[in-house]
Amino acid sequence: MLNDTRGNGGKTLNIVSLKLKNVIIEKFALLIFVFGMTMVFSGLWTYGAYTGSGYDVQEKLVSSYTQYGTYTYTAPVTEANPLYAKGTILEMGKPAYFFAVSPTVDVSFTYCLEATDSADVSVERETIIVATSKEVSGEEEKIFWQKEFPLKSEGFDHINNGDSVTQEFSLNVPEIQAMVKGVQDQLKYSQDSTIEIVTRVNYDGKINGENVEGTEEFAIPLVVGSSYYQMPEELKFSEDTDTYKKFRVQKDPSVSIIKIPLSLFLLSTVLVGMILPFMKMNKVEPEYIEKLEKERRRSTFKEFISKGKLPEERDSLMKVEISSLQELIDAAVDMNSRVIYDTEAGTYFMIHNSALYIFFDT
């Protein structure tokens, strides 16, 4: 079958655009309503997807302060001995201190508080001796008994951010040993006990603009043997106190979440913008579109058609009506003939072997 449409694409596109224009003008109100509602719906959908993408709970540091406790000590030689002269001061860090040489220890404890912003607190210090006896049961260590002996306490001191206060006291190690042994003897419990010198600092006031109240403990382990005692060389401690607050932070929306509603919103917006100019346009007359369609059909087969008139003696010819111009053209090609177009009659025909093949272009 012959179907050559060369040079006909522009006309076809023009006819389609004219028909589409008429449809848009006829359905203008409906299209504006549909696309307008789609734009509103997709806009709300996009906004909801963006703002409703969820929240993360994050913690933010809002206040921080550090408490420092530092012990220093010296052991004065108060007893006659073969190692040191009386009055000699033994500094920190000795492997051992003998009862027969330095039975007492002079201790200095310094407390300092540093905050990220401000501090205005009162501090009270109390130093005690804590004796504890523990036993291991399986993998757990249990306290069998514990006894506190007061050593020294001091009233409130007022300090600001970065200030420090110092407390001084002495330890008579043989007396401490005797007090602990006295508890063991009364309990008739012979297991070794651990001894710690603990300074408790009670603080109360404002730190970084917030009311605070608490207690911090700083401890010196004291190892007591039969004839000597030992204390660590490094006795610097610090305790950080950080305050966090939780905040709900909106997550950044994923592109995949808003991609569909946003695309729909943009598309409907573009369509509304394209349709609005048609509000002031007039429809194209259907007769004009029909005329263009006929011209398009004729132009498709123009190289197979010539203009002419129906013969006067056509009544004497056998008449064969063809249902379409395409079929008439195909028949002409098969019969090696040519199709004639009578513009006045609006009729296509071909004569072959005394037969009139005709197509009425109505």
C-alpha positions as YAML, in Angstrom:
chain: A
units: angstrom
residues:
- id: 1
  name: MET
  ca: [0.00, 0.00, 0.00]
- id: 2
  name: LEU
  ca: [1.23, 3.48, -0.87]
- id: 3
  name: ASN
  ca: [1.44, 5.87, 2.06]
- id: 4
  name: ASP
  ca: [3.84, 8.71, 1.34]
- id: 5
  name: THR
  ca: [3.42, 11.59, 3.78]
- id: 6
  name: ARG
  ca: [6.50, 13.62, 2.88]
- id: 7
  name: GLY
  ca: [6.01, 17.36, 3.49]
- id: 8
  name: ASN
  ca: [2.79, 16.69, 5.34]
- id: 9
  name: GLY
  ca: [4.04, 16.77, 8.94]
- id: 10
  name: GLY
  ca: [3.70, 20.55, 9.31]
- id: 11
  name: LYS
  ca: [0.09, 20.57, 8.18]
- id: 12
  name: THR
  ca: [-0.81, 17.66, 10.43]
- id: 13
  name: LEU
  ca: [0.77, 19.37, 13.42]
- id: 14
  name: ASN
  ca: [-1.08, 22.60, 12.60]
- id: 15
  name: ILE
  ca: [-4.44, 20.82, 12.43]
- id: 16
  name: VAL
  ca: [-3.77, 19.01, 15.73]
- id: 17
  name: SER
  ca: [-2.82, 22.28, 17.43]
- id: 18
  name: LEU
  ca: [-5.98, 23.98, 16.17]
- id: 19
  name: LYS
  ca: [-8.14, 21.13, 17.44]
- id: 20
  name: LEU
  ca: [-6.31, 21.22, 20.79]
- id: 21
  name: LYS
  ca: [-6.88, 24.96, 20.98]
- id: 22
  name: ASN
  ca: [-10.63, 24.46, 20.52]
- id: 23
  name: VAL
  ca: [-10.70, 21.76, 23.19]
- id: 24
  name: ILE
  ca: [-8.85, 24.00, 25.66]
- id: 25
  name: ILE
  ca: [-11.20, 26.93, 24.96]
- id: 26
  name: GLU
  ca: [-14.28, 24.69, 25.34]
- id: 27
  name: LYS
  ca: [-13.00, 23.07, 28.55]
- id: 28
  name: PHE
  ca: [-11.20, 26.15, 29.91]
- id: 29
  name: ALA
  ca: [-13.12, 26.38, 33.20]
- id: 30
  name: LEU
  ca: [-12.79, 22.65, 33.88]
- id: 31
  name: LEU
  ca: [-9.07, 22.59, 33.07]
- id: 32
  name: ILE
  ca: [-8.36, 25.64, 35.25]
- id: 33
  name: PHE
  ca: [-10.26, 24.00, 38.11]
- id: 34
  name: VAL
  ca: [-8.47, 20.64, 37.73]
- id: 35
  name: PHE
  ca: [-4.96, 22.04, 37.34]
- id: 36
  name: GLY
  ca: [-5.59, 24.70, 40.00]
- id: 37
  name: MET
  ca: [-6.72, 22.12, 42.53]
- id: 38
  name: THR
  ca: [-3.76, 19.94, 41.58]
- id: 39
  name: MET
  ca: [-1.44, 22.89, 42.17]
- id: 40
  name: VAL
  ca: [-2.96, 23.60, 45.59]
- id: 41
  name: PHE
  ca: [-2.96, 19.93, 46.60]
- id: 42
  name: SER
  ca: [0.62, 19.30, 45.46]
- id: 43
  name: GLY
  ca: [1.77, 22.54, 47.12]
- id: 44
  name: LEU
  ca: [0.29, 21.44, 50.44]
- id: 45
  name: TRP
  ca: [1.74, 17.97, 49.90]
- id: 46
  name: THR
  ca: [5.21, 19.44, 49.27]
- id: 47
  name: TYR
  ca: [4.98, 21.67, 52.34]
- id: 48
  name: GLY
  ca: [3.78, 18.79, 54.50]
- id: 49
  name: ALA
  ca: [6.54, 16.51, 53.25]
- id: 50
  name: TYR
  ca: [9.14, 19.22, 53.89]
- id: 51
  name: THR
  ca: [8.01, 20.23, 57.38]
- id: 52
  name: GLY
  ca: [6.94, 16.77, 58.44]
- id: 53
  name: SER
  ca: [10.19, 15.04, 57.58]
- id: 54
  name: GLY
  ca: [10.80, 14.38, 61.27]
- id: 55
  name: TYR
  ca: [13.00, 15.62, 64.06]
- id: 56
  name: ASP
  ca: [16.25, 14.54, 65.64]
- id: 57
  name: VAL
  ca: [16.80, 14.87, 69.36]
- id: 58
  name: GLN
  ca: [20.21, 16.39, 69.93]
- id: 59
  name: GLU
  ca: [22.02, 17.17, 73.14]
- id: 60
  name: LYS
  ca: [23.84, 20.47, 73.57]
- id: 61
  name: LEU
  ca: [26.35, 21.33, 76.28]
- id: 62
  name: VAL
  ca: [24.89, 24.32, 78.17]
- id: 63
  name: SER
  ca: [27.05, 24.36, 81.29]
- id: 64
  name: SER
  ca: [30.40, 22.90, 82.35]
- id: 65
  name: TYR
  ca: [32.64, 23.23, 85.37]
- id: 66
  name: THR
  ca: [35.61, 21.36, 86.80]
- id: 67
  name: GLN
  ca: [36.54, 20.81, 90.44]
- id: 68
  name: TYR
  ca: [40.20, 20.32, 91.25]
- id: 69
  name: GLY
  ca: [41.60, 18.74, 94.40]
- id: 70
  name: THR
  ca: [45.35, 18.64, 95.01]
- id: 71
  name: TYR
  ca: [47.18, 17.14, 97.96]
- id: 72
  name: THR
  ca: [50.76, 17.90, 98.88]
- id: 73
  name: TYR
  ca: [52.52, 16.48, 101.92]
- id: 74
  name: THR
  ca: [55.81, 16.35, 103.74]
- id: 75
  name: ALA
  ca: [57.01, 14.02, 106.48]
- id: 76
  name: PRO
  ca: [59.19, 15.81, 109.10]
- id: 77
  name: VAL
  ca: [61.85, 13.71, 110.83]
- id: 78
  name: THR
  ca: [60.95, 13.90, 114.53]
- id: 79
  name: GLU
  ca: [62.64, 10.77, 115.90]
- id: 80
  name: ALA
  ca: [66.32, 9.93, 116.32]
- id: 81
  name: ASN
  ca: [67.32, 7.42, 113.68]
- id: 82
  name: PRO
  ca: [70.36, 6.22, 111.74]
- id: 83
  name: LEU
  ca: [69.21, 7.75, 108.42]
- id: 84
  name: TYR
  ca: [68.21, 11.37, 108.85]
- id: 85
  name: ALA
  ca: [68.90, 14.16, 111.28]
- id: 86
  name: LYS
  ca: [66.01, 15.51, 113.30]
- id: 87
  name: GLY
  ca: [64.22, 18.39, 111.57]
- id: 88
  name: THR
  ca: [64.84, 17.01, 108.09]
- id: 89
  name: ILE
  ca: [61.78, 17.35, 105.84]
- id: 90
  name: LEU
  ca: [61.07, 14.32, 103.71]
- id: 91
  name: GLU
  ca: [59.34, 15.32, 100.47]
- id: 92
  name: MET
  ca: [56.66, 13.50, 98.52]
- id: 93
  name: GLY
  ca: [57.56, 10.46, 96.49]
- id: 94
  name: LYS
  ca: [59.58, 8.37, 98.95]
- id: 95
  name: PRO
  ca: [59.02, 4.62, 98.58]
- id: 96
  name: ALA
  ca: [58.24, 4.37, 102.30]
- id: 97
  name: TYR
  ca: [58.18, 6.45, 105.48]
- id: 98
  name: PHE
  ca: [59.17, 4.72, 108.72]
- id: 99
  name: PHE
  ca: [57.34, 5.10, 112.03]
- id: 100
  name: ALA
  ca: [60.71, 5.25, 113.78]
- id: 101
  name: VAL
  ca: [61.72, 8.24, 111.63]
- id: 102
  name: SER
  ca: [58.62, 10.23, 110.60]
- id: 103
  name: PRO
  ca: [55.49, 9.05, 112.36]
- id: 104
  name: THR
  ca: [53.51, 12.17, 111.33]
- id: 105
  name: VAL
  ca: [52.69, 13.70, 107.92]
- id: 106
  name: ASP
  ca: [51.85, 17.35, 107.26]
- id: 107
  name: VAL
  ca: [49.21, 17.54, 104.53]
- id: 108
  name: SER
  ca: [47.93, 20.48, 102.51]
- id: 109
  name: PHE
  ca: [44.74, 20.16, 100.45]
- id: 110
  name: THR
  ca: [43.83, 22.79, 97.83]
- id: 111
  name: TYR
  ca: [40.41, 22.97, 96.24]
- id: 112
  name: CYS
  ca: [39.69, 25.00, 93.09]
- id: 113
  name: LEU
  ca: [36.63, 25.41, 90.89]
- id: 114
  name: GLU
  ca: [36.74, 26.57, 87.27]
- id: 115
  name: ALA
  ca: [33.56, 27.15, 85.24]
- id: 116
  name: THR
  ca: [33.04, 27.96, 81.58]
- id: 117
  name: ASP
  ca: [31.21, 31.16, 82.49]
- id: 118
  name: SER
  ca: [30.91, 32.16, 86.13]
- id: 119
  name: ALA
  ca: [30.94, 30.75, 89.64]
- id: 120
  name: ASP
  ca: [29.80, 32.12, 92.99]
- id: 121
  name: VAL
  ca: [29.70, 29.37, 95.60]
- id: 122
  name: SER
  ca: [30.33, 28.61, 99.24]
- id: 123
  name: VAL
  ca: [32.43, 25.56, 100.09]
- id: 124
  name: GLU
  ca: [32.76, 23.59, 103.32]
- id: 125
  name: ARG
  ca: [35.53, 21.03, 103.81]
- id: 126
  name: GLU
  ca: [35.63, 18.02, 106.10]
- id: 127
  name: THR
  ca: [38.54, 15.58, 106.25]
- id: 128
  name: ILE
  ca: [37.99, 12.09, 107.67]
- id: 129
  name: ILE
  ca: [39.84, 8.80, 107.98]
- id: 130
  name: VAL
  ca: [37.96, 5.90, 106.37]
- id: 131
  name: ALA
  ca: [38.90, 2.34, 107.29]
- id: 132
  name: THR
  ca: [37.34, -0.44, 105.25]
- id: 133
  name: SER
  ca: [37.55, -4.22, 105.34]
- id: 134
  name: LYS
  ca: [36.59, -6.10, 102.19]
- id: 135
  name: GLU
  ca: [36.28, -9.73, 101.20]
- id: 136
  name: VAL
  ca: [36.13, -11.16, 97.70]
- id: 137
  name: SER
  ca: [33.13, -13.41, 97.08]
- id: 138
  name: GLY
  ca: [33.32, -14.96, 93.63]
- id: 139
  name: GLU
  ca: [33.86, -12.05, 91.25]
- id: 140
  name: GLU
  ca: [32.31, -9.52, 93.62]
- id: 141
  name: GLU
  ca: [34.07, -7.57, 96.34]
- id: 142
  name: LYS
  ca: [31.93, -7.02, 99.42]
- id: 143
  name: ILE
  ca: [32.45, -4.58, 102.28]
- id: 144
  name: PHE
  ca: [32.43, -6.40, 105.61]
- id: 145
  name: TRP
  ca: [32.79, -3.29, 107.72]
- id: 146
  name: GLN
  ca: [33.64, 0.39, 107.35]
- id: 147
  name: LYS
  ca: [34.45, 3.01, 109.97]
- id: 148
  name: GLU
  ca: [34.93, 6.77, 109.66]
- id: 149
  name: PHE
  ca: [37.10, 8.76, 112.05]
- id: 150
  name: PRO
  ca: [36.81, 12.58, 111.97]
- id: 151
  name: LEU
  ca: [40.07, 14.43, 111.43]
- id: 152
  name: LYS
  ca: [39.41, 18.07, 110.63]
- id: 153
  name: SER
  ca: [36.54, 20.24, 109.39]
- id: 154
  name: GLU
  ca: [36.38, 23.86, 108.35]
- id: 155
  name: GLY
  ca: [33.44, 26.23, 107.89]
- id: 156
  name: PHE
  ca: [32.25, 27.86, 104.70]
- id: 157
  name: ASP
  ca: [34.55, 29.80, 102.42]
- id: 158
  name: HIS
  ca: [33.22, 31.93, 99.58]
- id: 159
  name: ILE
  ca: [34.93, 31.49, 96.19]
- id: 160
  name: ASN
  ca: [34.40, 32.76, 92.66]
- id: 161
  name: ASN
  ca: [35.35, 31.30, 89.31]
- id: 162
  name: GLY
  ca: [39.00, 30.18, 89.36]
- id: 163
  name: ASP
  ca: [39.51, 30.83, 93.10]
- id: 164
  name: SER
  ca: [41.03, 28.23, 95.39]
- id: 165
  name: VAL
  ca: [41.00, 27.48, 99.12]
- id: 166
  name: THR
  ca: [43.52, 25.48, 101.12]
- id: 167
  name: GLN
  ca: [43.14, 23.28, 104.18]
- id: 168
  name: GLU
  ca: [46.09, 22.00, 106.19]
- id: 169
  name: PHE
  ca: [46.15, 19.10, 108.64]
- id: 170
  name: SER
  ca: [48.50, 16.51, 110.10]
- id: 171
  name: LEU
  ca: [48.30, 12.74, 110.14]
- id: 172
  name: ASN
  ca: [49.68, 10.74, 113.05]
- id: 173
  name: VAL
  ca: [50.01, 7.44, 111.26]
- id: 174
  name: PRO
  ca: [50.71, 5.23, 114.35]
- id: 175
  name: GLU
  ca: [47.56, 6.63, 115.99]
- id: 176
  name: ILE
  ca: [45.54, 5.92, 112.86]
- id: 177
  name: GLN
  ca: [46.93, 2.39, 112.81]
- id: 178
  name: ALA
  ca: [45.98, 1.93, 116.45]
- id: 179
  name: MET
  ca: [42.40, 3.17, 115.87]
- id: 180
  name: VAL
  ca: [41.86, 0.74, 113.00]
- id: 181
  name: LYS
  ca: [43.38, -2.14, 114.96]
- id: 182
  name: GLY
  ca: [41.11, -1.31, 117.86]
- id: 183
  name: VAL
  ca: [38.07, -1.84, 115.62]
- id: 184
  name: GLN
  ca: [39.49, -5.12, 114.35]
- id: 185
  name: ASP
  ca: [40.18, -6.33, 117.89]
- id: 186
  name: GLN
  ca: [36.68, -5.48, 119.06]
- id: 187
  name: LEU
  ca: [35.22, -7.29, 116.08]
- id: 188
  name: LYS
  ca: [37.71, -10.13, 116.52]
- id: 189
  name: TYR
  ca: [38.34, -9.80, 112.80]
- id: 190
  name: SER
  ca: [41.95, -10.15, 111.75]
- id: 191
  name: GLN
  ca: [41.78, -9.48, 107.98]
- id: 192
  name: ASP
  ca: [43.72, -6.48, 106.66]
- id: 193
  name: SER
  ca: [41.90, -3.21, 106.18]
- id: 194
  name: THR
  ca: [42.41, -0.39, 103.73]
- id: 195
  name: ILE
  ca: [42.81, 3.18, 104.93]
- id: 196
  name: GLU
  ca: [41.97, 6.36, 103.01]
- id: 197
  name: ILE
  ca: [42.23, 10.01, 103.95]
- id: 198
  name: VAL
  ca: [39.11, 11.58, 102.41]
- id: 199
  name: THR
  ca: [38.33, 15.28, 102.10]
- id: 200
  name: ARG
  ca: [34.67, 15.97, 101.42]
- id: 201
  name: VAL
  ca: [33.85, 19.30, 99.82]
- id: 202
  name: ASN
  ca: [30.27, 20.51, 100.11]
- id: 203
  name: TYR
  ca: [29.49, 23.32, 97.69]
- id: 204
  name: ASP
  ca: [26.42, 25.47, 97.26]
- id: 205
  name: GLY
  ca: [25.74, 28.51, 95.06]
- id: 206
  name: LYS
  ca: [25.53, 29.50, 91.43]
- id: 207
  name: ILE
  ca: [27.66, 28.16, 88.59]
- id: 208
  name: ASN
  ca: [27.16, 29.45, 85.05]
- id: 209
  name: GLY
  ca: [23.97, 31.13, 86.21]
- id: 210
  name: GLU
  ca: [22.43, 27.91, 87.54]
- id: 211
  name: ASN
  ca: [21.81, 27.00, 91.18]
- id: 212
  name: VAL
  ca: [24.02, 24.08, 92.19]
- id: 213
  name: GLU
  ca: [24.51, 22.04, 95.33]
- id: 214
  name: GLY
  ca: [26.60, 18.94, 95.81]
- id: 215
  name: THR
  ca: [29.44, 17.07, 97.45]
- id: 216
  name: GLU
  ca: [32.73, 15.99, 95.94]
- id: 217
  name: GLU
  ca: [35.23, 13.62, 97.61]
- id: 218
  name: PHE
  ca: [39.01, 13.51, 97.13]
- id: 219
  name: ALA
  ca: [40.88, 10.57, 98.67]
- id: 220
  name: ILE
  ca: [44.52, 9.67, 99.56]
- id: 221
  name: PRO
  ca: [45.18, 5.94, 99.87]
- id: 222
  name: LEU
  ca: [47.32, 5.27, 102.93]
- id: 223
  name: VAL
  ca: [49.12, 1.92, 103.00]
- id: 224
  name: VAL
  ca: [50.23, 1.00, 106.53]
- id: 225
  name: GLY
  ca: [52.68, -1.79, 107.26]
- id: 226
  name: SER
  ca: [54.11, -3.07, 110.52]
- id: 227
  name: SER
  ca: [56.92, -0.49, 110.61]
- id: 228
  name: TYR
  ca: [56.27, 1.93, 107.72]
- id: 229
  name: TYR
  ca: [53.59, 3.62, 105.66]
- id: 230
  name: GLN
  ca: [53.31, 4.60, 102.00]
- id: 231
  name: MET
  ca: [51.53, 7.43, 100.15]
- id: 232
  name: PRO
  ca: [51.27, 8.14, 96.40]
- id: 233
  name: GLU
  ca: [53.54, 10.70, 94.78]
- id: 234
  name: GLU
  ca: [50.84, 12.12, 92.47]
- id: 235
  name: LEU
  ca: [47.76, 13.39, 94.25]
- id: 236
  name: LYS
  ca: [46.03, 15.64, 91.77]
- id: 237
  name: PHE
  ca: [42.35, 15.02, 91.04]
- id: 238
  name: SER
  ca: [39.74, 16.66, 88.84]
- id: 239
  name: GLU
  ca: [36.07, 16.08, 88.33]
- id: 240
  name: ASP
  ca: [34.14, 17.48, 85.34]
- id: 241
  name: THR
  ca: [30.45, 18.26, 85.59]
- id: 242
  name: ASP
  ca: [28.71, 18.82, 82.28]
- id: 243
  name: THR
  ca: [25.07, 19.75, 81.86]
- id: 244
  name: TYR
  ca: [23.35, 18.93, 78.60]
- id: 245
  name: LYS
  ca: [19.93, 19.92, 77.36]
- id: 246
  name: LYS
  ca: [17.98, 18.10, 74.69]
- id: 247
  name: PHE
  ca: [16.74, 19.97, 71.64]
- id: 248
  name: ARG
  ca: [14.44, 18.86, 68.85]
- id: 249
  name: VAL
  ca: [16.08, 19.69, 65.55]
- id: 250
  name: GLN
  ca: [14.20, 19.28, 62.29]
- id: 251
  name: LYS
  ca: [15.81, 16.88, 59.88]
- id: 252
  name: ASP
  ca: [16.85, 18.07, 56.48]
- id: 253
  name: PRO
  ca: [14.19, 16.75, 54.09]
- id: 254
  name: SER
  ca: [15.31, 14.06, 51.70]
- id: 255
  name: VAL
  ca: [15.02, 14.95, 48.02]
- id: 256
  name: SER
  ca: [13.18, 11.68, 47.44]
- id: 257
  name: ILE
  ca: [10.46, 12.73, 49.91]
- id: 258
  name: ILE
  ca: [9.52, 15.96, 48.14]
- id: 259
  name: LYS
  ca: [10.47, 14.97, 44.57]
- id: 260
  name: ILE
  ca: [7.03, 13.71, 43.50]
- id: 261
  name: PRO
  ca: [4.85, 16.44, 45.09]
- id: 262
  name: LEU
  ca: [7.25, 19.18, 44.01]
- id: 263
  name: SER
  ca: [7.33, 17.92, 40.43]
- id: 264
  name: LEU
  ca: [3.53, 17.76, 40.40]
- id: 265
  name: PHE
  ca: [3.30, 21.30, 41.79]
- id: 266
  name: LEU
  ca: [5.69, 22.70, 39.18]
- id: 267
  name: LEU
  ca: [3.93, 20.86, 36.34]
- id: 268
  name: SER
  ca: [0.47, 22.05, 37.36]
- id: 269
  name: THR
  ca: [1.78, 25.61, 37.76]
- id: 270
  name: VAL
  ca: [3.23, 25.56, 34.25]
- id: 271
  name: LEU
  ca: [0.00, 24.14, 32.81]
- id: 272
  name: VAL
  ca: [-2.12, 26.81, 34.50]
- id: 273
  name: GLY
  ca: [0.23, 29.43, 33.13]
- id: 274
  name: MET
  ca: [-0.06, 27.99, 29.63]
- id: 275
  name: ILE
  ca: [-3.86, 27.76, 29.73]
- id: 276
  name: LEU
  ca: [-4.61, 31.24, 31.08]
- id: 277
  name: PRO
  ca: [-3.92, 33.04, 27.73]
- id: 278
  name: PHE
  ca: [-6.66, 30.92, 26.09]
- id: 279
  name: MET
  ca: [-9.27, 32.74, 28.21]
- id: 280
  name: LYS
  ca: [-9.27, 35.66, 25.72]
- id: 281
  name: MET
  ca: [-9.03, 33.57, 22.54]
- id: 282
  name: ASN
  ca: [-11.82, 32.60, 20.13]
- id: 283
  name: LYS
  ca: [-12.44, 29.12, 18.80]
- id: 284
  name: VAL
  ca: [-11.31, 28.16, 15.31]
- id: 285
  name: GLU
  ca: [-14.27, 27.48, 13.01]
- id: 286
  name: PRO
  ca: [-14.74, 23.72, 12.47]
- id: 287
  name: GLU
  ca: [-15.27, 24.36, 8.70]
- id: 288
  name: TYR
  ca: [-11.79, 25.86, 8.52]
- id: 289
  name: ILE
  ca: [-10.25, 22.85, 10.26]
- id: 290
  name: GLU
  ca: [-12.18, 20.52, 7.92]
- id: 291
  name: LYS
  ca: [-10.87, 22.47, 4.94]
- id: 292
  name: LEU
  ca: [-7.32, 22.09, 6.22]
- id: 293
  name: GLU
  ca: [-7.82, 18.37, 6.69]
- id: 294
  name: LYS
  ca: [-9.00, 17.99, 3.11]
- id: 295
  name: GLU
  ca: [-6.04, 19.97, 1.86]
- id: 296
  name: ARG
  ca: [-3.76, 17.78, 3.93]
- id: 297
  name: ARG
  ca: [-5.27, 14.64, 2.45]
- id: 298
  name: ARG
  ca: [-4.90, 16.01, -1.07]
- id: 299
  name: SER
  ca: [-1.33, 17.15, -0.44]
- id: 300
  name: THR
  ca: [-0.45, 13.64, 0.66]
- id: 301
  name: PHE
  ca: [-1.24, 12.27, -2.82]
- id: 302
  name: LYS
  ca: [-0.62, 15.38, -4.93]
- id: 303
  name: GLU
  ca: [1.98, 13.69, -7.15]
- id: 304
  name: PHE
  ca: [-0.62, 11.07, -8.12]
- id: 305
  name: ILE
  ca: [-3.49, 13.51, -8.78]
- id: 306
  name: SER
  ca: [-4.26, 15.89, -11.64]
- id: 307
  name: LYS
  ca: [-7.02, 18.46, -11.84]
- id: 308
  name: GLY
  ca: [-9.83, 18.00, -14.34]
- id: 309
  name: LYS
  ca: [-13.59, 17.60, -14.80]
- id: 310
  name: LEU
  ca: [-15.90, 14.64, -14.86]
- id: 311
  name: PRO
  ca: [-16.75, 13.66, -18.49]
- id: 312
  name: GLU
  ca: [-20.18, 14.55, -19.82]
- id: 313
  name: GLU
  ca: [-20.79, 10.97, -20.94]
- id: 314
  name: ARG
  ca: [-20.08, 9.52, -17.49]
- id: 315
  name: ASP
  ca: [-23.57, 8.08, -17.31]
- id: 316
  name: SER
  ca: [-22.62, 5.64, -20.06]
- id: 317
  name: LEU
  ca: [-19.72, 4.35, -18.03]
- id: 318
  name: MET
  ca: [-19.88, 1.67, -15.39]
- id: 319
  name: LYS
  ca: [-19.53, 3.49, -12.06]
- id: 320
  name: VAL
  ca: [-17.49, 2.00, -9.21]
- id: 321
  name: GLU
  ca: [-17.54, 3.94, -5.93]
- id: 322
  name: ILE
  ca: [-14.34, 3.75, -3.86]
- id: 323
  name: SER
  ca: [-14.54, 4.19, -0.09]
- id: 324
  name: SER
  ca: [-11.34, 6.25, 0.36]
- id: 325
  name: LEU
  ca: [-8.90, 8.36, -1.58]
- id: 326
  name: GLN
  ca: [-6.08, 6.06, -0.53]
- id: 327
  name: GLU
  ca: [-7.79, 3.07, -2.12]
- id: 328
  name: LEU
  ca: [-8.49, 5.05, -5.28]
- id: 329
  name: ILE
  ca: [-4.81, 6.02, -5.51]
- id: 330
  name: ASP
  ca: [-3.79, 2.39, -4.94]
- id: 331
  name: ALA
  ca: [-6.14, 1.24, -7.70]
- id: 332
  name: ALA
  ca: [-4.76, 3.88, -10.08]
- id: 333
  name: VAL
  ca: [-1.22, 2.75, -9.40]
- id: 334
  name: ASP
  ca: [-2.18, -0.88, -10.00]
- id: 335
  name: MET
  ca: [-3.94, 0.02, -13.29]
- id: 336
  name: ASN
  ca: [-1.13, 2.32, -14.38]
- id: 337
  name: SER
  ca: [-3.60, 5.18, -14.51]
- id: 338
  name: ARG
  ca: [-3.97, 8.59, -12.88]
- id: 339
  name: VAL
  ca: [-6.50, 10.08, -10.50]
- id: 340
  name: ILE
  ca: [-8.35, 13.24, -11.57]
- id: 341
  name: TYR
  ca: [-9.79, 15.75, -9.12]
- id: 342
  name: ASP
  ca: [-12.86, 17.80, -10.07]
- id: 343
  name: THR
  ca: [-12.65, 20.84, -7.75]
- id: 344
  name: GLU
  ca: [-16.24, 21.97, -8.55]
- id: 345
  name: ALA
  ca: [-17.76, 18.59, -7.84]
- id: 346
  name: GLY
  ca: [-15.33, 17.81, -5.04]
- id: 347
  name: THR
  ca: [-14.84, 14.39, -6.58]
- id: 348
  name: TYR
  ca: [-11.84, 12.20, -7.32]
- id: 349
  name: PHE
  ca: [-12.17, 9.75, -10.22]
- id: 350
  name: MET
  ca: [-10.32, 7.51, -12.65]
- id: 351
  name: ILE
  ca: [-11.49, 5.93, -15.94]
- id: 352
  name: HIS
  ca: [-10.17, 2.57, -16.95]
- id: 353
  name: ASN
  ca: [-11.63, 0.08, -19.46]
- id: 354
  name: SER
  ca: [-14.95, 1.98, -19.68]
- id: 355
  name: ALA
  ca: [-15.33, 1.98, -15.88]
- id: 356
  name: LEU
  ca: [-15.55, 5.11, -13.77]
- id: 357
  name: TYR
  ca: [-13.84, 4.68, -10.43]
- id: 358
  name: ILE
  ca: [-14.96, 7.52, -8.19]
- id: 359
  name: PHE
  ca: [-14.49, 8.83, -4.64]
- id: 360
  name: PHE
  ca: [-16.75, 11.56, -3.26]
- id: 361
  name: ASP
  ca: [-14.74, 13.85, -0.97]
- id: 362
  name: THR
  ca: [-17.57, 14.96, 1.29]
...
